[in-house]
CSV table of C-alpha atoms in Angstrom, one decimal:
chain,number,residue,atom,x,y,z
A,1,MET,CA,106.0,16.3,94.8
A,2,ARG,CA,108.2,19.1,93.4
A,3,LEU,CA,105.4,20.2,91.1
A,4,PHE,CA,103.0,20.4,94.1
A,5,ASN,CA,105.5,22.4,96.2
A,6,LYS,CA,105.9,24.9,93.3
A,7,LEU,CA,102.1,25.2,93.0
A,8,ILE,CA,101.9,25.9,96.7
A,9,ARG,CA,104.6,28.6,96.5
A,10,ILE,CA,103.0,30.3,93.5
A,11,LEU,CA,99.6,30.2,95.2
A,12,GLY,CA,101.1,31.8,98.3
A,13,ILE,CA,102.7,34.6,96.3
A,14,ILE,CA,99.3,35.2,94.6
A,15,LEU,CA,97.5,35.4,97.9
A,16,TYR,CA,100.1,37.7,99.4
A,17,LEU,CA,99.8,40.1,96.4
A,18,ILE,CA,96.0,40.1,96.7
A,19,SER,CA,96.2,40.8,100.4
A,20,TYR,CA,98.8,43.5,99.9
A,21,HIS,CA,96.8,45.2,97.3
A,22,ILE,CA,93.6,45.2,99.4
A,23,ASN,CA,95.6,46.7,102.4
A,24,VAL,CA,97.1,49.4,100.3
A,25,ILE,CA,93.7,50.4,99.0
A,26,ASN,CA,92.2,50.5,102.5
A,27,CYS,CA,95.1,52.5,104.0
A,28,GLN,CA,95.1,55.2,101.3
A,29,LYS,CA,93.0,58.1,102.5
A,30,TYR,CA,92.2,61.3,100.6
A,31,VAL,CA,93.5,64.4,102.3
A,32,PRO,CA,92.1,67.6,100.8
A,33,MET,CA,94.3,70.7,100.4
A,34,LYS,CA,93.7,73.9,102.4
A,35,ARG,CA,91.1,76.0,100.7
A,36,SER,CA,88.5,78.8,100.9
A,37,PHE,CA,85.5,80.1,99.1
A,38,HIS,CA,84.5,76.6,98.0
A,39,THR,CA,81.0,75.2,98.3
A,40,ALA,CA,79.6,72.5,100.6
A,41,THR,CA,76.3,70.8,99.8
A,42,LEU,CA,74.5,68.2,101.9
A,43,VAL,CA,72.7,65.5,99.9
A,44,GLY,CA,71.5,62.5,101.8
A,45,ASN,CA,74.4,61.3,104.0
A,46,LYS,CA,77.2,63.1,102.2
A,47,ILE,CA,78.6,66.6,102.2
A,48,TYR,CA,79.9,67.4,98.7
A,49,PHE,CA,82.8,69.9,98.5
A,50,LEU,CA,83.6,71.6,95.3
A,51,GLY,CA,86.1,74.2,93.9
A,52,GLY,CA,87.6,77.1,95.9
A,53,PHE,CA,90.9,78.9,96.3
A,54,THR,CA,94.0,77.1,97.5
A,55,ASP,CA,97.7,77.9,98.2
A,56,PHE,CA,98.5,76.7,94.7
A,57,ALA,CA,95.6,77.9,92.5
A,58,ASN,CA,93.1,80.8,92.5
A,59,TYR,CA,90.5,78.6,90.9
A,60,THR,CA,89.9,74.8,91.2
A,61,ASN,CA,87.4,72.1,90.4
A,62,ASP,CA,88.4,69.8,93.3
A,63,PHE,CA,85.6,67.5,94.2
A,64,PHE,CA,85.3,65.3,97.2
A,65,THR,CA,82.8,64.2,99.9
A,66,LEU,CA,82.6,63.7,103.6
A,67,ASP,CA,80.5,60.7,104.7
A,68,VAL,CA,78.2,61.5,107.6
A,69,SER,CA,76.2,58.3,107.4
A,70,LYS,CA,77.9,57.0,110.5
A,71,SER,CA,79.8,58.2,113.6
A,72,PHE,CA,83.5,59.0,113.4
A,73,ASN,CA,86.3,60.4,115.5
A,74,GLN,CA,88.6,62.9,113.8
A,75,SER,CA,91.7,61.5,115.5
A,76,GLU,CA,91.1,58.2,113.6
A,77,GLY,CA,90.7,60.0,110.3
A,78,ILE,CA,88.0,61.9,108.5
A,79,PRO,CA,86.0,59.8,106.0
A,80,TYR,CA,86.7,61.8,102.8
A,81,GLU,CA,86.1,60.3,99.4
A,82,ASP,CA,88.0,61.7,96.4
A,83,LEU,CA,85.7,62.4,93.4
A,84,ASN,CA,88.2,64.5,91.3
A,85,TYR,CA,87.9,62.0,88.5
A,86,LEU,CA,84.3,63.0,88.1
A,87,SER,CA,84.8,66.8,87.9
A,88,THR,CA,87.4,67.2,85.1
A,89,GLY,CA,84.8,68.9,82.9
A,90,VAL,CA,83.6,71.4,85.6
A,91,PRO,CA,85.1,74.9,85.2
A,92,GLU,CA,87.7,75.8,87.8
A,93,HIS,CA,86.2,78.5,90.1
A,94,ASN,CA,85.9,80.1,93.5
A,95,ARG,CA,83.1,82.1,95.2
A,96,ALA,CA,80.3,80.1,93.6
A,97,THR,CA,77.1,78.9,95.2
A,98,THR,CA,75.1,75.6,95.0
A,99,SER,CA,71.5,74.5,95.3
A,100,VAL,CA,69.9,71.0,95.7
A,101,GLY,CA,67.0,70.3,93.4
A,102,GLY,CA,65.7,68.3,90.5
A,103,GLU,CA,62.7,66.0,90.6
A,104,SER,CA,64.3,63.6,93.1
A,105,LYS,CA,66.0,66.4,95.1
A,106,ASP,CA,69.3,64.6,94.7
A,107,THR,CA,71.0,66.9,92.1
A,108,ILE,CA,73.5,69.6,92.9
A,109,PHE,CA,73.2,72.8,90.8
A,110,LEU,CA,76.3,75.0,90.5
A,111,PHE,CA,75.7,78.7,90.0
A,112,ASP,CA,77.8,81.8,89.6
A,113,GLY,CA,81.4,82.0,90.8
A,114,HIS,CA,84.7,83.7,89.6
A,115,MET,CA,86.5,81.8,86.8
A,116,GLY,CA,89.1,84.4,85.8
A,117,ASN,CA,88.9,87.7,84.0
A,118,TYR,CA,87.6,86.1,80.8
A,119,THR,CA,84.2,85.5,82.6
A,120,ASP,CA,83.7,89.1,83.7
A,121,TYR,CA,80.7,89.5,81.4
A,122,ALA,CA,79.9,85.8,80.8
A,123,SER,CA,76.4,84.6,81.1
A,124,GLU,CA,75.4,82.0,83.6
A,125,VAL,CA,76.2,78.4,82.5
A,126,VAL,CA,74.7,76.1,85.0
A,127,GLN,CA,76.4,72.8,85.8
A,128,SER,CA,74.6,70.0,87.6
A,129,PHE,CA,75.7,66.8,89.4
A,130,SER,CA,73.4,63.8,89.8
A,131,THR,CA,74.4,62.2,93.1
A,132,SER,CA,72.6,59.0,92.1
A,133,GLU,CA,74.1,58.7,88.6
A,134,LYS,CA,77.4,60.4,89.6
A,135,ILE,CA,77.5,62.5,86.4
A,136,TRP,CA,78.3,66.2,85.9
A,137,GLN,CA,76.6,67.9,82.9
A,138,THR,CA,75.7,71.3,81.5
A,139,VAL,CA,72.1,72.2,82.2
A,140,THR,CA,70.0,73.2,79.1
A,141,THR,CA,67.6,76.1,79.8
A,142,ASN,CA,64.0,75.5,78.5
A,143,VAL,CA,62.6,78.9,79.2
A,144,GLY,CA,64.2,82.3,80.0
A,145,LYS,CA,67.6,83.8,79.5
A,146,GLU,CA,70.6,83.1,81.5
A,147,PRO,CA,71.7,86.1,83.6
A,148,MET,CA,75.3,87.3,83.8
A,149,ARG,CA,77.7,85.4,86.1
A,150,ARG,CA,78.4,87.0,89.5
A,151,THR,CA,80.4,86.2,92.6
A,152,SER,CA,79.8,85.9,96.3
A,153,SER,CA,76.0,85.4,96.0
A,154,ASN,CA,74.2,82.8,98.1
A,155,ALA,CA,71.5,80.6,96.7
A,156,ALA,CA,68.4,79.8,98.8
A,157,THR,CA,66.1,77.0,97.5
A,158,ASP,CA,62.4,76.7,98.3
A,159,SER,CA,60.4,73.5,98.9
A,160,ASN,CA,59.5,73.2,95.2
A,161,GLY,CA,63.1,73.2,93.9
A,162,LYS,CA,63.3,76.8,92.8
A,163,ALA,CA,66.6,78.5,93.5
A,164,TYR,CA,66.7,82.2,94.4
A,165,LEU,CA,69.9,84.1,93.6
A,166,PHE,CA,69.9,87.7,94.8
A,167,GLY,CA,72.5,90.4,94.1
A,168,GLY,CA,76.1,89.3,93.9
A,169,ALA,CA,79.0,91.3,92.4
A,170,LYS,CA,81.2,91.7,89.4
A,171,GLU,CA,84.9,91.8,90.0
A,172,LEU,CA,85.4,95.0,88.0
A,173,ARG,CA,87.0,98.4,88.8
A,174,PRO,CA,85.1,99.6,90.7
A,175,ILE,CA,83.2,96.5,91.9
A,176,GLN,CA,79.6,96.5,90.7
A,177,TYR,CA,76.8,95.3,93.0
A,178,TYR,CA,73.4,94.2,91.7
A,179,ASN,CA,69.8,94.5,92.9
A,180,VAL,CA,68.3,91.7,90.8
A,181,MET,CA,66.6,88.6,92.0
A,182,ASN,CA,67.3,85.7,89.6
A,183,THR,CA,65.3,82.5,90.0
A,184,PHE,CA,65.9,79.1,88.5
A,185,ASP,CA,63.4,76.3,88.5
A,186,THR,CA,65.6,73.2,88.9
A,187,ILE,CA,62.9,70.8,87.8
A,188,ASN,CA,61.5,72.6,84.6
A,189,LYS,CA,64.8,74.5,83.9
A,190,VAL,CA,63.3,77.9,83.8
A,191,TRP,CA,65.1,81.3,84.4
A,192,PHE,CA,63.2,84.3,85.7
A,193,SER,CA,64.5,87.7,86.7
A,194,ILE,CA,63.2,90.7,88.7
A,195,ASN,CA,65.1,94.0,88.8
A,196,PHE,CA,64.3,95.9,92.0
A,197,ASP,CA,66.2,99.1,91.1
A,198,GLY,CA,64.1,102.2,91.9
A,199,ILE,CA,61.7,100.3,94.2
A,200,ALA,CA,61.5,101.8,97.7
A,201,SER,CA,61.2,98.5,99.6
A,202,ALA,CA,64.1,96.9,97.7
A,203,PRO,CA,67.3,96.1,99.7
A,204,THR,CA,70.7,97.5,99.2
A,205,PRO,CA,72.7,95.6,96.4
A,206,ARG,CA,75.3,93.4,98.0
A,207,ASP,CA,77.5,90.3,98.1
A,208,GLY,CA,79.0,88.2,100.8
A,209,TYR,CA,75.6,87.8,102.6
A,210,THR,CA,73.7,84.7,103.8
A,211,ALA,CA,70.3,83.7,102.5
A,212,THR,CA,68.2,81.3,104.7
A,213,PHE,CA,64.9,79.9,103.4
A,214,ILE,CA,62.2,79.5,106.1
A,215,PRO,CA,59.8,76.7,105.0
A,216,GLU,CA,56.9,77.6,107.3
A,217,THR,CA,56.6,81.1,105.9
A,218,SER,CA,58.1,80.5,102.4
A,219,SER,CA,60.4,83.5,103.0
A,220,ILE,CA,64.1,84.1,102.7
A,221,ILE,CA,66.0,86.0,105.4
A,222,TYR,CA,69.0,87.9,104.1
A,223,ILE,CA,71.7,88.7,106.7
A,224,GLY,CA,74.7,91.0,106.4
A,225,GLY,CA,77.0,91.3,103.4
A,226,PHE,CA,78.9,94.2,101.8
A,227,GLY,CA,77.5,96.5,99.2
A,228,LYS,CA,76.2,100.0,98.2
A,229,SER,CA,73.2,101.6,96.6
A,230,SER,CA,73.1,102.7,93.0
A,231,ASP,CA,73.7,106.3,94.1
A,232,SER,CA,77.2,107.2,92.8
A,233,PHE,CA,77.7,109.5,95.8
A,234,THR,CA,77.6,106.7,98.4
A,235,THR,CA,80.5,104.3,99.2
A,236,ALA,CA,80.3,100.6,99.7
A,237,GLY,CA,80.2,99.3,103.2
A,238,LEU,CA,78.8,96.6,105.6
A,239,ILE,CA,75.0,96.0,105.5
A,240,ASN,CA,73.2,96.8,108.8
A,241,ILE,CA,72.6,93.4,110.5
A,242,GLY,CA,70.1,94.9,112.9
A,243,ASN,CA,67.5,95.4,110.1
A,244,LEU,CA,67.0,92.3,108.1
A,245,ASP,CA,65.7,92.1,104.5
A,246,ILE,CA,63.1,89.4,104.1
A,247,TYR,CA,61.9,88.2,100.7
A,248,ASP,CA,58.4,86.7,100.3
A,249,THR,CA,58.7,84.0,97.6
A,250,ILE,CA,54.9,83.7,97.2
A,251,ASN,CA,54.2,87.4,96.5
A,252,ASN,CA,57.7,88.3,95.2
A,253,ASN,CA,58.1,91.4,97.5
A,254,TRP,CA,60.4,92.6,100.2
A,255,ARG,CA,60.0,93.8,103.8
A,256,GLN,CA,62.3,94.9,106.5
A,257,GLN,CA,62.4,93.4,110.0
A,258,SER,CA,64.1,95.0,113.0
A,259,THR,CA,65.8,92.7,115.5
A,260,SER,CA,66.6,92.9,119.2
A,261,ASP,CA,70.2,93.2,120.4
A,262,PRO,CA,72.0,92.6,117.1
A,263,PRO,CA,75.7,91.7,116.8
A,264,SER,CA,78.2,93.7,114.8
A,265,SER,CA,77.7,93.8,111.0
A,266,ARG,CA,79.8,91.4,109.0
A,267,VAL,CA,80.5,89.9,105.5
A,268,PHE,CA,81.5,86.4,104.3
A,269,HIS,CA,80.0,84.7,107.3
A,270,THR,CA,77.9,81.5,107.1
A,271,ALA,CA,74.4,80.6,108.4
A,272,VAL,CA,72.5,77.4,109.1
A,273,LEU,CA,68.9,76.9,110.2
A,274,THR,CA,68.1,74.6,113.1
A,275,LYS,CA,65.0,72.5,113.5
A,276,ASP,CA,63.7,74.9,116.2
A,277,ARG,CA,64.0,77.9,113.9
A,278,ARG,CA,67.2,79.4,114.9
A,279,ILE,CA,69.7,80.8,112.4
A,280,ILE,CA,73.3,80.3,113.6
A,281,LEU,CA,75.9,82.7,112.1
A,282,PHE,CA,79.5,81.7,112.2
A,283,GLY,CA,82.5,83.9,111.5
A,284,GLY,CA,82.4,87.0,109.3
A,285,ALA,CA,84.8,89.8,108.4
A,286,ASP,CA,84.8,93.4,109.4
A,287,TYR,CA,84.5,96.4,107.0
A,288,THR,CA,88.2,95.9,105.8
A,289,THR,CA,87.3,92.2,104.9
A,290,LYS,CA,90.8,91.4,106.2
A,291,HIS,CA,90.0,91.0,109.9
A,292,PRO,CA,87.4,89.0,111.7
A,293,ALA,CA,84.3,90.5,113.2
A,294,ASP,CA,84.3,90.9,117.0
A,295,SER,CA,82.4,87.7,117.6
A,296,TYR,CA,82.3,84.3,115.8
A,297,TYR,CA,79.1,82.7,117.0
A,298,GLU,CA,75.7,84.5,116.9
A,299,VAL,CA,72.2,83.1,116.9
A,300,LEU,CA,68.9,84.7,115.7
A,301,ASN,CA,65.6,83.4,117.0
A,302,VAL,CA,63.4,83.5,113.9
A,303,ASN,CA,60.2,83.4,116.0
A,304,THR,CA,61.0,86.5,118.0
A,305,TYR,CA,63.8,88.1,116.0
A,306,GLU,CA,65.9,88.3,119.1
A,307,TRP,CA,69.7,87.7,118.9
A,308,TYR,CA,71.5,85.4,121.3
A,309,HIS,CA,75.2,85.9,122.0
A,310,SER,CA,77.6,83.2,123.1
A,311,ASN,CA,79.8,83.8,126.1
A,312,LYS,CA,82.2,81.0,125.1
A,313,ASP,CA,85.6,81.5,123.4
A,314,THR,CA,85.9,80.2,119.9
A,315,TYR,CA,88.8,77.9,118.9
A,316,LEU,CA,91.8,80.1,118.0
A,317,GLY,CA,92.2,78.5,114.6
A,318,ALA,CA,88.5,78.9,113.6
A,319,PRO,CA,88.0,80.4,110.1
A,320,TYR,CA,86.3,83.7,109.8
A,321,LYS,CA,85.7,83.9,106.0
A,322,GLY,CA,85.7,81.7,103.0
A,323,HIS,CA,84.5,78.7,105.1
A,324,THR,CA,81.3,76.7,104.8
A,325,ALA,CA,78.8,75.7,107.4
A,326,THR,CA,76.7,72.5,107.2
A,327,LEU,CA,74.2,71.3,109.8
A,328,VAL,CA,73.8,67.5,110.2
A,329,ASP,CA,71.4,66.6,113.1
A,330,ASP,CA,72.6,68.7,116.0
A,331,TYR,CA,76.2,69.1,114.6
A,332,MET,CA,77.5,72.0,112.6
A,333,PHE,CA,80.5,71.3,110.3
A,334,ILE,CA,82.7,74.4,109.8
A,335,SER,CA,84.9,73.5,106.9
A,336,PHE,CA,88.2,75.1,105.7
A,337,GLY,CA,88.3,78.9,105.0
A,338,PHE,CA,90.6,81.7,106.2
A,339,ALA,CA,91.7,81.7,109.8
A,340,TYR,CA,93.1,84.7,111.6
A,341,THR,CA,96.3,83.8,113.5
A,342,LYS,CA,99.1,85.8,115.2
A,343,HIS,CA,101.0,85.5,111.9
A,344,GLY,CA,98.1,86.9,109.9
A,345,THR,CA,95.4,85.3,107.7
A,346,ALA,CA,96.1,81.7,106.7
A,347,LEU,CA,94.2,79.0,104.8
A,348,SER,CA,92.8,76.2,106.9
A,349,ASP,CA,92.6,72.5,106.1
A,350,GLU,CA,90.5,71.7,109.2
A,351,ILE,CA,86.9,70.7,109.7
A,352,LEU,CA,85.6,71.9,113.1
A,353,ILE,CA,82.6,70.1,114.5
A,354,TYR,CA,80.3,72.0,116.9
A,355,LYS,CA,77.6,70.3,119.0
A,356,ILE,CA,74.7,72.7,119.0
A,357,GLY,CA,73.0,73.5,122.3
A,358,GLU,CA,70.1,75.7,123.3
A,359,ASN,CA,70.0,79.5,122.5
A,360,ALA,CA,73.7,80.3,121.7
A,361,ASP,CA,75.3,77.4,123.5
A,362,PHE,CA,77.8,75.2,121.6
A,363,ASP,CA,80.7,72.9,122.2
A,364,LEU,CA,83.6,72.1,120.0
A,365,VAL,CA,83.8,68.3,119.8
A,366,GLU,CA,86.2,65.8,118.4
A,367,SER,CA,83.7,63.2,117.4
A,368,PHE,CA,80.5,63.1,115.3
A,369,GLU,CA,77.9,60.8,116.8
A,370,ARG,CA,75.2,59.6,114.4
A,371,PRO,CA,72.2,57.7,115.6
A,372,ILE,CA,72.1,54.2,114.2
A,373,ILE,CA,69.2,54.1,111.8
A,374,ALA,CA,68.3,51.9,108.8
A,375,ASN,CA,69.7,53.4,105.6
A,376,HIS,CA,69.2,52.0,102.2
A,377,SER,CA,72.1,53.7,100.5
A,378,HIS,CA,74.5,52.6,103.2
A,379,SER,CA,73.2,49.0,102.9
A,380,SER,CA,73.9,49.1,99.2
A,381,VAL,CA,77.5,50.0,99.9
A,382,THR,CA,77.8,47.1,102.4
A,383,LYS,CA,76.3,44.8,99.9
A,384,ILE,CA,78.7,45.7,97.2
A,385,THR,CA,81.7,45.2,99.5
A,386,THR,CA,80.3,41.8,100.5
A,387,ILE,CA,80.0,40.8,96.9
A,388,GLN,CA,83.6,41.8,96.2
A,389,ILE,CA,84.8,39.8,99.1
A,390,ILE,CA,82.8,36.7,98.0
A,391,ALA,CA,84.1,37.0,94.5
A,392,ILE,CA,87.7,37.2,95.6
A,393,SER,CA,87.2,34.2,98.0
A,394,VAL,CA,85.4,32.1,95.4
A,395,GLY,CA,88.0,32.9,92.7
A,396,THR,CA,90.8,32.0,95.1
A,397,ILE,CA,89.2,28.7,96.2
A,398,GLY,CA,88.4,27.8,92.6
A,399,PHE,CA,92.0,28.4,91.5
A,400,VAL,CA,93.3,26.2,94.4
A,401,ALA,CA,90.8,23.4,93.5
A,402,PHE,CA,91.9,23.6,89.8
A,403,MET,CA,95.6,23.4,90.7
A,404,VAL,CA,95.0,20.5,93.1
A,405,ALA,CA,92.9,18.6,90.5
A,406,LEU,CA,95.6,19.2,87.9
A,407,PHE,CA,98.2,17.8,90.3
A,408,ILE,CA,96.1,14.7,91.0
A,409,VAL,CA,95.7,14.0,87.3
A,410,PHE,CA,99.4,14.3,86.7
A,411,ARG,CA,100.1,11.9,89.6
A,412,LYS,CA,97.5,9.4,88.6
A,413,TYR,CA,98.1,9.4,84.8
A,414,PRO,CA,101.8,10.0,84.3
A,415,LYS,CA,103.0,10.0,80.7
A,416,LYS,CA,105.9,7.8,79.8
A,417,LYS,CA,108.7,9.0,77.6
A,418,ASP,CA,108.0,6.3,75.0
A,419,ASP,CA,104.5,7.6,74.6
A,420,ILE,CA,105.5,11.1,73.7
A,421,LEU,CA,105.4,11.7,69.9
A,422,PHE,CA,108.1,13.9,68.5
A,423,ILE,CA,107.4,15.6,65.2
A,424,GLU,CA,110.5,16.6,63.3
């Protein structure tokens, strides 16, 4: 009986340790640091965050996701997942840009970015992350020459997986702005470049702009930014937001489009495209780049090129530059960045969720509500978790059965002392 009691105690300790370990894993939640000038890329039901500037480092390769496959309330915790163990080989950076492409349109391509002074004249080395295989790798170019690395550009990707990277800057003294359109075919791995210097219809070289691809017209709308012409007598400044530069990806040419009732010009803002063809701008800095523009939420109707202005006050801690904007259904996620407070500019660790309404209407909400729909990838996660639970349960039951059977054998067939053979 003593042996049986010991076995029960040992089994109880083992079960307690298993339960404790599972609870610890479930309770640990990844909390990202405050950051700005990172990237945020939506693939499937996850937003992938990478790199950026933090309080502790000018360049990082931090890598984590936000799961938007199901509803959540921020007061109960944000469903982040730490993927830093996957990005150890990615160069630390800030002010890069990303594109989603590849044959399955499930691969993130990382372009440009500042990686320190040693990369001032470095050529573009593209990194890619397969969200299905969970692997980072360096992309090998099949055709064309990699352009020089730049900062604060914004990639726009067409329906065929071709990424368009216009302009950008080199952090030199003085800062150099570029008037080149570089394209990268993410499927065939082909680089192609067009230099628009000297062409009358070409836009002003710039950085810190937004680039929004319009599928119905195969065009890219460029809004705002900071730059200057190649004329040495002109000074850099904000790009006029009232006259938009639009790039035709079919014919590879530019045109200008005037707009009605434009907001103030800005740089380092973000833009998302809604299903009803509205471009929503959020944030932006003024000509000093150290103060916010006079409005945070502006909407452009792409059908009429008319601007809508919100009459609502924006959350005081909302970021104005270095943030990212991601549209999921009718919700816009404004993530991290620099916020302007009464104590000056400060990094943010918040994600603000805005429920998008008509025209320029919006509401800051605490919860993200996702319609319940069948999702294959989500089912796979549930299946894996179920298998793990079954494995632990079967293993525990098997161990208990073995110990009980062993106890019964010892009880039924006890060995006598006289039967034990001692070998000296």
